[in-house]
XYZ file of C-alpha atoms in Angstrom:
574
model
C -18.063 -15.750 5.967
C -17.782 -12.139 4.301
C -16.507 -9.189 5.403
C -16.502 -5.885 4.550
C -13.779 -3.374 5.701
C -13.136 0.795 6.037
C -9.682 1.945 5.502
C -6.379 1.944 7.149
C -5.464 5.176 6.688
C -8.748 6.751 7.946
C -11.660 6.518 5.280
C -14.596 7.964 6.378
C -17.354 6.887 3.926
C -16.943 3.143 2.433
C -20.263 3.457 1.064
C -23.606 5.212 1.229
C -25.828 2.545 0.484
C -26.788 -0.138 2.803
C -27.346 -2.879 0.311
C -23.685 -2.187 -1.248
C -20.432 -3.748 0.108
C -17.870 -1.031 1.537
C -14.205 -1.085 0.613
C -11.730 1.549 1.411
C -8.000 1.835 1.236
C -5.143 1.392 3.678
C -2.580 4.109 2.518
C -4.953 2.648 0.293
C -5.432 -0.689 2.187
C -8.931 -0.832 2.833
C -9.745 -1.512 5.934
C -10.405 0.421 9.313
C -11.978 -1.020 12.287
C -13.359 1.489 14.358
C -10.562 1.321 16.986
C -8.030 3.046 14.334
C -10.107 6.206 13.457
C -8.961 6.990 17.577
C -5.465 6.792 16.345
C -4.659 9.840 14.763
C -6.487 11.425 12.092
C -5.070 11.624 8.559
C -2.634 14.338 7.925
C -4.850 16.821 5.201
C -2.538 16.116 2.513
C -4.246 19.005 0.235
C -5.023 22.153 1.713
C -8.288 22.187 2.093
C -8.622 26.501 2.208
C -6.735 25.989 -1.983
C -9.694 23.680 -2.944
C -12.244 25.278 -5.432
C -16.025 25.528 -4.308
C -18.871 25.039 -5.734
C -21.754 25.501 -3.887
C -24.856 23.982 -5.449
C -28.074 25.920 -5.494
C -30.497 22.488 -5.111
C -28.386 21.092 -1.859
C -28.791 22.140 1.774
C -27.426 25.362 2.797
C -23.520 25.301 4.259
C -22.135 28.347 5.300
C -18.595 29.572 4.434
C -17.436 28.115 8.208
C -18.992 25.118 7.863
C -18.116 24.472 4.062
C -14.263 25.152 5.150
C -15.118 22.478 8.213
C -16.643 19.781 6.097
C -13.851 20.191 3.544
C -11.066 19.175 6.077
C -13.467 16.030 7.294
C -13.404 14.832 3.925
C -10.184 15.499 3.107
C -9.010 13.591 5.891
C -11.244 10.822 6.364
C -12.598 10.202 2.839
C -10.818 11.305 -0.220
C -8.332 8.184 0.211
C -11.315 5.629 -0.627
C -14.117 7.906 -2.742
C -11.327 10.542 -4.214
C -10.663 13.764 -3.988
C -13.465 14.437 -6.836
C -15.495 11.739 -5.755
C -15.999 9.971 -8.288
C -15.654 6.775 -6.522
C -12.774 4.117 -6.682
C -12.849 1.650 -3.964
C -15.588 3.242 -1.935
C -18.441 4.599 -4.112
C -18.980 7.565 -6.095
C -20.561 10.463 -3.950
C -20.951 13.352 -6.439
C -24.369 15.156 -5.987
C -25.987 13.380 -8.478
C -26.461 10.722 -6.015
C -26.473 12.328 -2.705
C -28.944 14.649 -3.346
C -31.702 12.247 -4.602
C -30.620 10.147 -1.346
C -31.306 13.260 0.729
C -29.901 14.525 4.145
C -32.183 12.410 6.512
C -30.849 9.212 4.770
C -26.802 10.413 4.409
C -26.829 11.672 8.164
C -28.411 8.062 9.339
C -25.941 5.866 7.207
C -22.707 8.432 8.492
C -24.316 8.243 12.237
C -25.355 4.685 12.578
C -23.650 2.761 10.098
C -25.325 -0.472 8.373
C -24.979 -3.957 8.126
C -23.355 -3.934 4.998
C -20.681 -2.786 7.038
C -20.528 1.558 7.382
C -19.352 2.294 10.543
C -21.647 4.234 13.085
C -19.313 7.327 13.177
C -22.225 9.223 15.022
C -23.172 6.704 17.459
C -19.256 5.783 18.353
C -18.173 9.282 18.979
C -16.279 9.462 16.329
C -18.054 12.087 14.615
C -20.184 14.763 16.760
C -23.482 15.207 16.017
C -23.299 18.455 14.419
C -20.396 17.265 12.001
C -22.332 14.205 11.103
C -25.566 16.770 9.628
C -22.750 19.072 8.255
C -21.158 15.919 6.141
C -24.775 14.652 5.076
C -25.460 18.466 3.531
C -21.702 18.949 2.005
C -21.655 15.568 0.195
C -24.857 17.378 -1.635
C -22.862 20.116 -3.017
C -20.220 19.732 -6.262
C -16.713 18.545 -5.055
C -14.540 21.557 -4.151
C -11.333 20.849 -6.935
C -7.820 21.083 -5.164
C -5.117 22.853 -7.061
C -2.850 21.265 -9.427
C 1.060 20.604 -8.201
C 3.329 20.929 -11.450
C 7.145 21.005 -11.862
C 7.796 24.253 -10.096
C 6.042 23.095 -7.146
C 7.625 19.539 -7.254
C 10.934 21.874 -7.705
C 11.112 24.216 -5.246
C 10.184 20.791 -2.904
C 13.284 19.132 -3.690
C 16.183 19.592 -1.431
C 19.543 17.735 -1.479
C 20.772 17.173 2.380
C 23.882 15.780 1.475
C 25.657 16.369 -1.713
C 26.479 13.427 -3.955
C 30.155 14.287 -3.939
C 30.033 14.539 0.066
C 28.515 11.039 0.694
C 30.670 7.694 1.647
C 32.637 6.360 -0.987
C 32.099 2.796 0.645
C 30.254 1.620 3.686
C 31.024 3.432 6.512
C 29.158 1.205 8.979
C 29.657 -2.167 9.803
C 25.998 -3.977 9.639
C 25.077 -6.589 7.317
C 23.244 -3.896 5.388
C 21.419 -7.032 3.332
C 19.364 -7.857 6.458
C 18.354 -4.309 7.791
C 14.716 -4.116 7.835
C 13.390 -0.421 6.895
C 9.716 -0.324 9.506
C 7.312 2.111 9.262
C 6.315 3.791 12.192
C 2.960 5.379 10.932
C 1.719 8.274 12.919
C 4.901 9.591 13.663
C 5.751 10.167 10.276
C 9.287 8.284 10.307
C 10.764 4.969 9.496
C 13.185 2.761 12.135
C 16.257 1.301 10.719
C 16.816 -2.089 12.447
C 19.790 -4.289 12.460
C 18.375 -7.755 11.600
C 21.610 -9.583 13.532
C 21.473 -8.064 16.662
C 17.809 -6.740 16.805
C 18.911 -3.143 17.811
C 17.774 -0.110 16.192
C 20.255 1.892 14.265
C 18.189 5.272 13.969
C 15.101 6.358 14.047
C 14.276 8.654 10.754
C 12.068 11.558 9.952
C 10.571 10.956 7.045
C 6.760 11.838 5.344
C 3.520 11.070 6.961
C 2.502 7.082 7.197
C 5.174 5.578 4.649
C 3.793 3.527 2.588
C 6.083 1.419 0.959
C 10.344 1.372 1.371
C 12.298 0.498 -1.949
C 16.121 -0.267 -2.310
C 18.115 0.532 -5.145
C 19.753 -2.167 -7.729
C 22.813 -2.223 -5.156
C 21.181 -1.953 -2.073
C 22.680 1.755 -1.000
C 19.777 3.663 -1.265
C 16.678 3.492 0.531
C 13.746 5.335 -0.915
C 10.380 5.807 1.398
C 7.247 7.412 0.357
C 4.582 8.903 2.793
C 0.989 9.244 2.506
C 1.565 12.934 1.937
C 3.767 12.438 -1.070
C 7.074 13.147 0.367
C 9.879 11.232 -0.651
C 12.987 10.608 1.021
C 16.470 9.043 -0.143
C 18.317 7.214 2.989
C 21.834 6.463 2.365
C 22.659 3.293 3.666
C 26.494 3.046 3.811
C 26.671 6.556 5.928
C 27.925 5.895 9.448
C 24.511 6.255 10.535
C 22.479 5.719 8.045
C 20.051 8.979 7.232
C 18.040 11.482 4.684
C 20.561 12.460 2.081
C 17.192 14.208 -0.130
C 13.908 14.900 -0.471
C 11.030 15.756 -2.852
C 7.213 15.850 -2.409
C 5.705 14.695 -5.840
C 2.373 15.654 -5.364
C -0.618 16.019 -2.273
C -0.908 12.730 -1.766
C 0.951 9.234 -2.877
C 1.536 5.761 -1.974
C 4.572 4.466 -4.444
C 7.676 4.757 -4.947
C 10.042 2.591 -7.437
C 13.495 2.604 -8.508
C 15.299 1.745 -12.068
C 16.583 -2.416 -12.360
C 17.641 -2.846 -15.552
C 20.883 -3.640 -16.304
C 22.631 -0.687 -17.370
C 20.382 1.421 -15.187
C 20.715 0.290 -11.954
C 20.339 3.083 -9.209
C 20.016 5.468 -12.063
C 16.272 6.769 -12.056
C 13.243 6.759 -9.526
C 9.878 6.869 -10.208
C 6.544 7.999 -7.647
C 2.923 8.065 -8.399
C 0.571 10.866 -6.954
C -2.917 10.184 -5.953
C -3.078 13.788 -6.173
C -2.907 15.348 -8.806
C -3.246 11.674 -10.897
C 0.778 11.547 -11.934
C 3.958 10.179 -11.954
C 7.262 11.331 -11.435
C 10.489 10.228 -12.739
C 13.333 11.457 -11.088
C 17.316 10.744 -10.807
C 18.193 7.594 -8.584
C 20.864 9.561 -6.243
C 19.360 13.097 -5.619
C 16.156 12.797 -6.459
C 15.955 15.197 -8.795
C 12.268 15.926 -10.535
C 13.012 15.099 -14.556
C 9.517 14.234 -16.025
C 6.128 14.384 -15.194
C 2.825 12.509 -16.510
C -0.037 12.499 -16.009
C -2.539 9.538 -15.908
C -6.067 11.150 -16.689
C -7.504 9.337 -19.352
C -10.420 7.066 -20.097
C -11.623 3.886 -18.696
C -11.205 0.138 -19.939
C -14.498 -0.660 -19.564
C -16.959 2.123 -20.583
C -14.474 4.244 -22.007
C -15.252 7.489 -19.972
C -13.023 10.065 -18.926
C -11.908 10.039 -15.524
C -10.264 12.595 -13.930
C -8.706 11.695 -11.327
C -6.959 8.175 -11.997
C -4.613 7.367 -9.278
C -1.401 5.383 -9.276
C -1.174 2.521 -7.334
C 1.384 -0.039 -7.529
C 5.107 0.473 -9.277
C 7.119 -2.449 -10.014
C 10.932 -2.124 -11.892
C 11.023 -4.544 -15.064
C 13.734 -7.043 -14.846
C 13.216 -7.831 -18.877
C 13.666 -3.997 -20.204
C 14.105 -0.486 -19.229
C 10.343 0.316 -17.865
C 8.618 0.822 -14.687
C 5.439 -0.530 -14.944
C 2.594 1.763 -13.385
C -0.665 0.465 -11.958
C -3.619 3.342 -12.516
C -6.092 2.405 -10.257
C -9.453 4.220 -11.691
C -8.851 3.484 -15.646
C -7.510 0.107 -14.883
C -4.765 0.350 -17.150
C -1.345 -1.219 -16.897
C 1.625 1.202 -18.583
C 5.214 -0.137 -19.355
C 7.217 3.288 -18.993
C 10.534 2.785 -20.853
C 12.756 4.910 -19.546
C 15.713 4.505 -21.753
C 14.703 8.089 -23.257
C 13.085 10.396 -21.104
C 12.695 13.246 -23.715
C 10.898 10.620 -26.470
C 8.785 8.945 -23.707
C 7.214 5.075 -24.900
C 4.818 4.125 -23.155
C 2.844 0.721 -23.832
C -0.841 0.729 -22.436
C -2.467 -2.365 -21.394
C -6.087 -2.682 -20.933
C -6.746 -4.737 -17.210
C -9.933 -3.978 -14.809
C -10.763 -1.563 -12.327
C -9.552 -0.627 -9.553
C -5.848 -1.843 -9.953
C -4.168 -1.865 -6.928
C -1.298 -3.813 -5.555
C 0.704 -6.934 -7.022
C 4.204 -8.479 -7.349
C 6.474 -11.097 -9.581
C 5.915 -14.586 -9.982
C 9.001 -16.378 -9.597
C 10.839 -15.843 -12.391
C 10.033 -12.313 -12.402
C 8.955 -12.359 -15.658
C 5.180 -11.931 -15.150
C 4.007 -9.575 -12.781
C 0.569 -10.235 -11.016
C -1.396 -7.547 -10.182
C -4.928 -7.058 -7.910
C -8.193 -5.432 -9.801
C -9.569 -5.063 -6.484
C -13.037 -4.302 -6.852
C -13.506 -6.483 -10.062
C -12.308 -9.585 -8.171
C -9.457 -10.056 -10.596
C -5.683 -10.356 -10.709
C -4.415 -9.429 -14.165
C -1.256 -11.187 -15.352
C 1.301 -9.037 -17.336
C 4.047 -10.677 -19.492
C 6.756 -7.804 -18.802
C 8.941 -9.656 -22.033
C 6.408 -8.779 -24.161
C 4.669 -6.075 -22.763
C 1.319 -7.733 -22.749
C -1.587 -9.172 -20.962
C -0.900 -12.524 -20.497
C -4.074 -13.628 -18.455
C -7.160 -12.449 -16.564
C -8.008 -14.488 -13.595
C -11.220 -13.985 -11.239
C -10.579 -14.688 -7.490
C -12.088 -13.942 -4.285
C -13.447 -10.491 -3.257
C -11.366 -7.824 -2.440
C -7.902 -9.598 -3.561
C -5.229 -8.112 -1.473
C -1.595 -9.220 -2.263
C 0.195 -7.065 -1.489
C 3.247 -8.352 -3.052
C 2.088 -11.889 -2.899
C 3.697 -15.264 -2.444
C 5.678 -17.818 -4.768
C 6.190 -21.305 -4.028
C 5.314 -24.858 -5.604
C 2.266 -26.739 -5.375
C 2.799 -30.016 -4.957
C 0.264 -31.091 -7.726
C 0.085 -27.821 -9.498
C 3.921 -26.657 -9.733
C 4.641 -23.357 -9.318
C 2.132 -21.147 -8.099
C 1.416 -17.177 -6.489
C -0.811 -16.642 -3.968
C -3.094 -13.627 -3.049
C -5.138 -13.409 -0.016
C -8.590 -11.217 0.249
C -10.029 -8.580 2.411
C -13.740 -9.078 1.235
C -13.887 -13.095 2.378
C -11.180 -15.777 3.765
C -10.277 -17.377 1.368
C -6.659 -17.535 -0.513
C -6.208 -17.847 -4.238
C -3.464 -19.929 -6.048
C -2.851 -18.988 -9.542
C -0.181 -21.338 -11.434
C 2.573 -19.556 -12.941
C 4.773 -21.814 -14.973
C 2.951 -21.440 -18.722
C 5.508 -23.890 -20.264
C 6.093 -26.662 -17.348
C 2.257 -26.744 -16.437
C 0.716 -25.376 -19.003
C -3.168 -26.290 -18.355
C -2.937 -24.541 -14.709
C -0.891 -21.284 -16.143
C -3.259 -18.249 -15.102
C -5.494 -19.873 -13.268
C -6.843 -20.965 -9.716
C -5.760 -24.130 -8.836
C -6.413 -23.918 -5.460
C -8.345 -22.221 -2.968
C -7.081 -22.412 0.503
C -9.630 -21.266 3.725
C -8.200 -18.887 6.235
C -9.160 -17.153 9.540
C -11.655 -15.014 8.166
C -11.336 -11.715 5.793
C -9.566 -8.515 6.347
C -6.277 -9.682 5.288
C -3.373 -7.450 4.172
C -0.793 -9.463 3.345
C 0.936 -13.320 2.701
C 4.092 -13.869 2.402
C 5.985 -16.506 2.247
C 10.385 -17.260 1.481
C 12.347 -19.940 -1.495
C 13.820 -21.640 1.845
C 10.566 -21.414 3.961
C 8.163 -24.396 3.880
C 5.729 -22.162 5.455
C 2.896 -19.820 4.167
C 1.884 -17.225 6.555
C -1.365 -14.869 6.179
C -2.144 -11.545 8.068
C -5.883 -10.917 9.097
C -5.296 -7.636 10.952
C -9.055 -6.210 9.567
C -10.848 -8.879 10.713
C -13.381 -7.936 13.276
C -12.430 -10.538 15.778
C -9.971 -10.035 17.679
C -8.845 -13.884 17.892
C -7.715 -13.058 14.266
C -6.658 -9.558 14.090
C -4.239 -10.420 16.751
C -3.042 -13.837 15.077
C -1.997 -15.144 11.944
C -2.415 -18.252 10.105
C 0.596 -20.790 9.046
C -0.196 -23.546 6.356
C 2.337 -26.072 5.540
C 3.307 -25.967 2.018
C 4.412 -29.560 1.797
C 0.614 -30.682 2.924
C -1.833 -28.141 2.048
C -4.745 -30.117 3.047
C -3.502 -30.253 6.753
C -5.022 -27.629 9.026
C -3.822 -23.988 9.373
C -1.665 -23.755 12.397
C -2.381 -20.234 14.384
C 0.060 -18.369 16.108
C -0.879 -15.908 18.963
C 1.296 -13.305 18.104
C 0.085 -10.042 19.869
C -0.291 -12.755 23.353
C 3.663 -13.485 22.622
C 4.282 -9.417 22.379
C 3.139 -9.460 26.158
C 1.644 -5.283 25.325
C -1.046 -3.579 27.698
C -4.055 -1.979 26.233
C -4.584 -1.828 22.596
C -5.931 -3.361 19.552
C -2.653 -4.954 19.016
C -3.380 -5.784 15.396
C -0.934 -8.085 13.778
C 0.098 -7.268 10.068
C 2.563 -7.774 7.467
C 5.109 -10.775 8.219
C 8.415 -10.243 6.769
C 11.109 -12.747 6.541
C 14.808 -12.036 6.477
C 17.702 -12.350 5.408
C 18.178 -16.056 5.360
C 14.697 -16.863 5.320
C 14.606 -18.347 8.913
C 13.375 -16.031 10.978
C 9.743 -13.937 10.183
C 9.041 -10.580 11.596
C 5.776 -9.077 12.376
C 4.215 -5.863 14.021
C 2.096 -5.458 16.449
C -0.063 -2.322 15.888
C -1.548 -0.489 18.181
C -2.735 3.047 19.148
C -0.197 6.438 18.913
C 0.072 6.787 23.135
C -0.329 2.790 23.243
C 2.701 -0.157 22.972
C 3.550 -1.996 20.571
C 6.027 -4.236 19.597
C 7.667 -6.187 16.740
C 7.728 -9.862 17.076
C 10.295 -12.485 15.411
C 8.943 -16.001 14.944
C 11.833 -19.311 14.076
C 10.154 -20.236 11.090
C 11.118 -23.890 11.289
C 9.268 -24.401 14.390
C 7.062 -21.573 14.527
C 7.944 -20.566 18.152
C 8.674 -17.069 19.695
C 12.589 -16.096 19.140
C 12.200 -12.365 19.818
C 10.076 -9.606 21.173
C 11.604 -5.642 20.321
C 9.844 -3.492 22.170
C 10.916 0.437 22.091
C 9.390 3.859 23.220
C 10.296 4.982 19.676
C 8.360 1.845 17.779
C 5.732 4.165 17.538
C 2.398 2.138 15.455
C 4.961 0.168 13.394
C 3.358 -1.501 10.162
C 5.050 -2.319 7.332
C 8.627 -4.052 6.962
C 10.948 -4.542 4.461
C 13.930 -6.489 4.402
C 16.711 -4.840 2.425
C 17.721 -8.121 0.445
C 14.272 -9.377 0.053
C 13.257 -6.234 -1.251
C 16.554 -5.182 -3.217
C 15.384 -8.823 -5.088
C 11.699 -9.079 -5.070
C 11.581 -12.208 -3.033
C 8.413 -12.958 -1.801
């Protein structure tokens, strides 16, 4: 069975047509059940009183008030999934040209009752009052309002060192295995929880941008670079007594990556962030954060060759093979190796992929990095050595990786693994072109999970187990689970674990998402999500006998989501 999903992060529209499947992104992760949009709205991460109008003399009438209203709906609840110029990415496009001919009786039923294809009925759930649901049907009729550009002197006069390098720790000052600290997300307070993976306890709790997206560690594991929704950035220096903010920098409006140099010869020397807003990336240096370069990714598409002008980017990965970061632009679908050996004579190599790129990681020799064309059904294979597309492989709908998971098949060798948000099934590619040759860049298996909506799968080199997230799912039975296969006998049943019933939490949706292993590889770690004045809780599974080991539950483990281990993610282990 299909699903179809509305965004994490608070997408209002997923699509205006009833007959069309709906995506939407969870800080870019599509996905929101209806439950969520009671969380906390979006943080406007452009002002919506610096966008341009345009008022358009064939669309209903919006006064100033209203026009001002509408734009802060949108900006909050929509922009993430359609874009800020609506052209469309993993929601539809909604510029005029379409709403208009659809008309304001037709836009104010699909926003109020929602469809089958899978639009939720913001009217009829309260989500949206009445009023605001005819106000949204009229603005979607006029031209886009156009938010302001955010340059170098803006990125500048962001930037603020909190601790000077020549003031930090010259060697650890603490005493925790710093290579199993987990870096969590704690969404809608806008901070991140530092948690001792040994003893379970949190070492501090850290203010940081609005619902961090992703946590990345530098080459030696000191630094800890987050990056918020909002596109603040924020270096954490690991070896302080306490670990805490040593800088900051907001690259743009709004982001969701963050990378950091892993060459060798580079290590800890540069950082990199893509905007969503404007469409950019940032290079910056590794230990202050200081803004160096800027680029921006408008440009045409790979398929009809059109210019876009608003091409977000997605995923950032750090080559292991040569001095680039290699930058996922989600609306152009192109792939570009940024060599950052010489910032001033900038080489980039484009590679043509598919629309809408979106998240990915390394196989396991971390040679080839697999990436998710979301809405064309595809992962992409890139052959970092060689700076070229090495495959194109069509998968289930919605593939959503996030990093993904290596491991060997027993008949097929090695292999990385995606699951979907559109239907439950999970894709195994084969990844070892010169040991298995005939499977390289291909499905060779197709495994059946709970059900779509899944985030994430993860998996560990010492782990015999696969695990895989359904926290979108409408069901509760597997929004509040996840699914364990055995890799030694993938034929044998999926075993479920009832992780929000260990967690032992009140009232709640109590979604379950990303499992995280650490360390070791023996223990995995997953959050239970539920609402801002609700509990939730972080629970630790034994991975070689899948029972409960831990429950951390905390006033201050405000809607925790994602985790990262530092050595895991210092590594790219997945």
């Amino acid at each position: 069975m299909k699903y179809t999903t509305l965004s994490i992060t608070g997408i209002m529209l997923a699509s205006i047509f009833a007959s069309l499947p709906v995506y939407g992104a969870a800080g870019e992760h599509p996905g929101t059940p209806e439950e969520e949009m009671r969380y906390k709205g979006a943080p406007v991460p452009i002002k919506p009183e610096e966008a341009v109008e345009q008022i358009s003399p064939k669309a209903p009438a919006v006064t100033p008030e209203e026009f001002a209203r509408a734009k802060q709906i949108f900006f909050e609840r929509c922009a993430g999934c359609h874009g800020v110029l609506r052209k469309g990415a993993t929601g539809k496009p909604l510029t005029p040209d379409i709403t208009q001919e659809k008309g304001t009786a037709y836009l104010k039923t699909f926003i109020g009752y929602g469809s089958p294809a899978g639009m939720p009925n913001f009217g009829t759930a309260g989500e949206l009052a009445e009023a605001d649901v005819d106000l949204m049907a009229r603005y979607l009729q006029h031209e886009p309002p156009v938010p302001p550009e955010y340059g170098m002197e803006e990125i500048t006069a962001s930037w603020k060192v909190i601790v000077p390098v020549d003031k930090r720790p010259k060697k650890q000052m603490n005493k925790y295995d710093l290579e199993n600290v987990f870096s969590v997300t704690l969404r809608d307070t806008g901070q991140v929880a530092i948690i001792d993976g040994d003893t379970k306890e949190i070492i501090n709790v850290i203010d940081t941008g609005y619902a961090v997206h992703i946590s990345r560690l530098s080459t030696s594991g000191r630094y800890l670079y987050v990056i918020g929704r909002d596109a603040k950035v924020n270096l954490i220096d690991l070896w302080m007594e306490t670990p805490d903010n040593v800088a900051e920098i907001k690259v743009g409006m709004e982001a969701r990556s963050v990378e950091t140099s892993k060459y060798k010869g580079y290590e800890d020397t540069y950082a990199i962030a893509g905007s969503y807003w404007p469409p950019q990336y940032t290079i910056m240096k590794g230990d202050t954060l200081e803004p160096l370069k800027i680029v921006s990714t408008r440009g045409m598409t790979v398929d009809t060759q059109e210019f876009h002008p608003e091409p977000r980017v997605a995923a950032i990965v750090a080559s292991h093979e040569k001095p680039e970061f290699i930058v996922n632009v989600k609306e152009t679908g192109k792939i570009l190796m940024v060599n950052y050996s010489d910032l001033d004579n900038l080489n980039v190599t484009t590679i043509n992929a598919a629309r809408y790129l979106h998240d990915g990681g390394w196989d396991s020799t971390q040679r080839y990095f697999l990436t998710a064309a979301n809405k064309s059904n595809k992962i992409a294979v890139v052959d970092s050595k060689t700076s070229k597309l090495a495959g194109m492989v069509d998968v289930g709908e919605i593939p959503h990786p996030g990093r993904g998971a290596n491991f060997k098949d027993p008949k097929f060798g090695p292999v990385w693994a995606t699951s979907h948000l559109g239907d439950d099934t999970i894709s195994l590619i084969g990844t070892d072109p010169k040991g298995h040759e005939e499977h390289a860049w291909k499905v060779v298996r197709t495994l059946k999970g709970q059900g779509g909506g899944s985030l994430f799968i993860k998996t560990h080199p010492k782990s015999r187990h696969l695990y895989v997230d359904t926290p979108l799912n409408p069901d509760t039975k597997n929004s509040q689970t996840v699914a364990v296969f055995d890799l030694k006998n993938l034929d044998k049943p999926y075993t479920v674990l009832p992780i929000a019933e260990w967690a032992e939490l009140g009232e709640g949706p109590k979604r379950v998402v990303q499992p995280e292993f650490n360390k070791k590889g023996d223990e995995v770690w997953f959050s239970v999500w539920s609402g801002k004045k609700e509990e939730s809780a972080l629970v630790i599974v034994d991975d070689k006998n899948l029972k409960l080991k831990k429950v951390i539950k905390d006033k201050r483990l405000v809607t925790p989501t994602g985790k990262f281990n530092v050595y895991n993610t210092m590594h790219d282990i997945y």
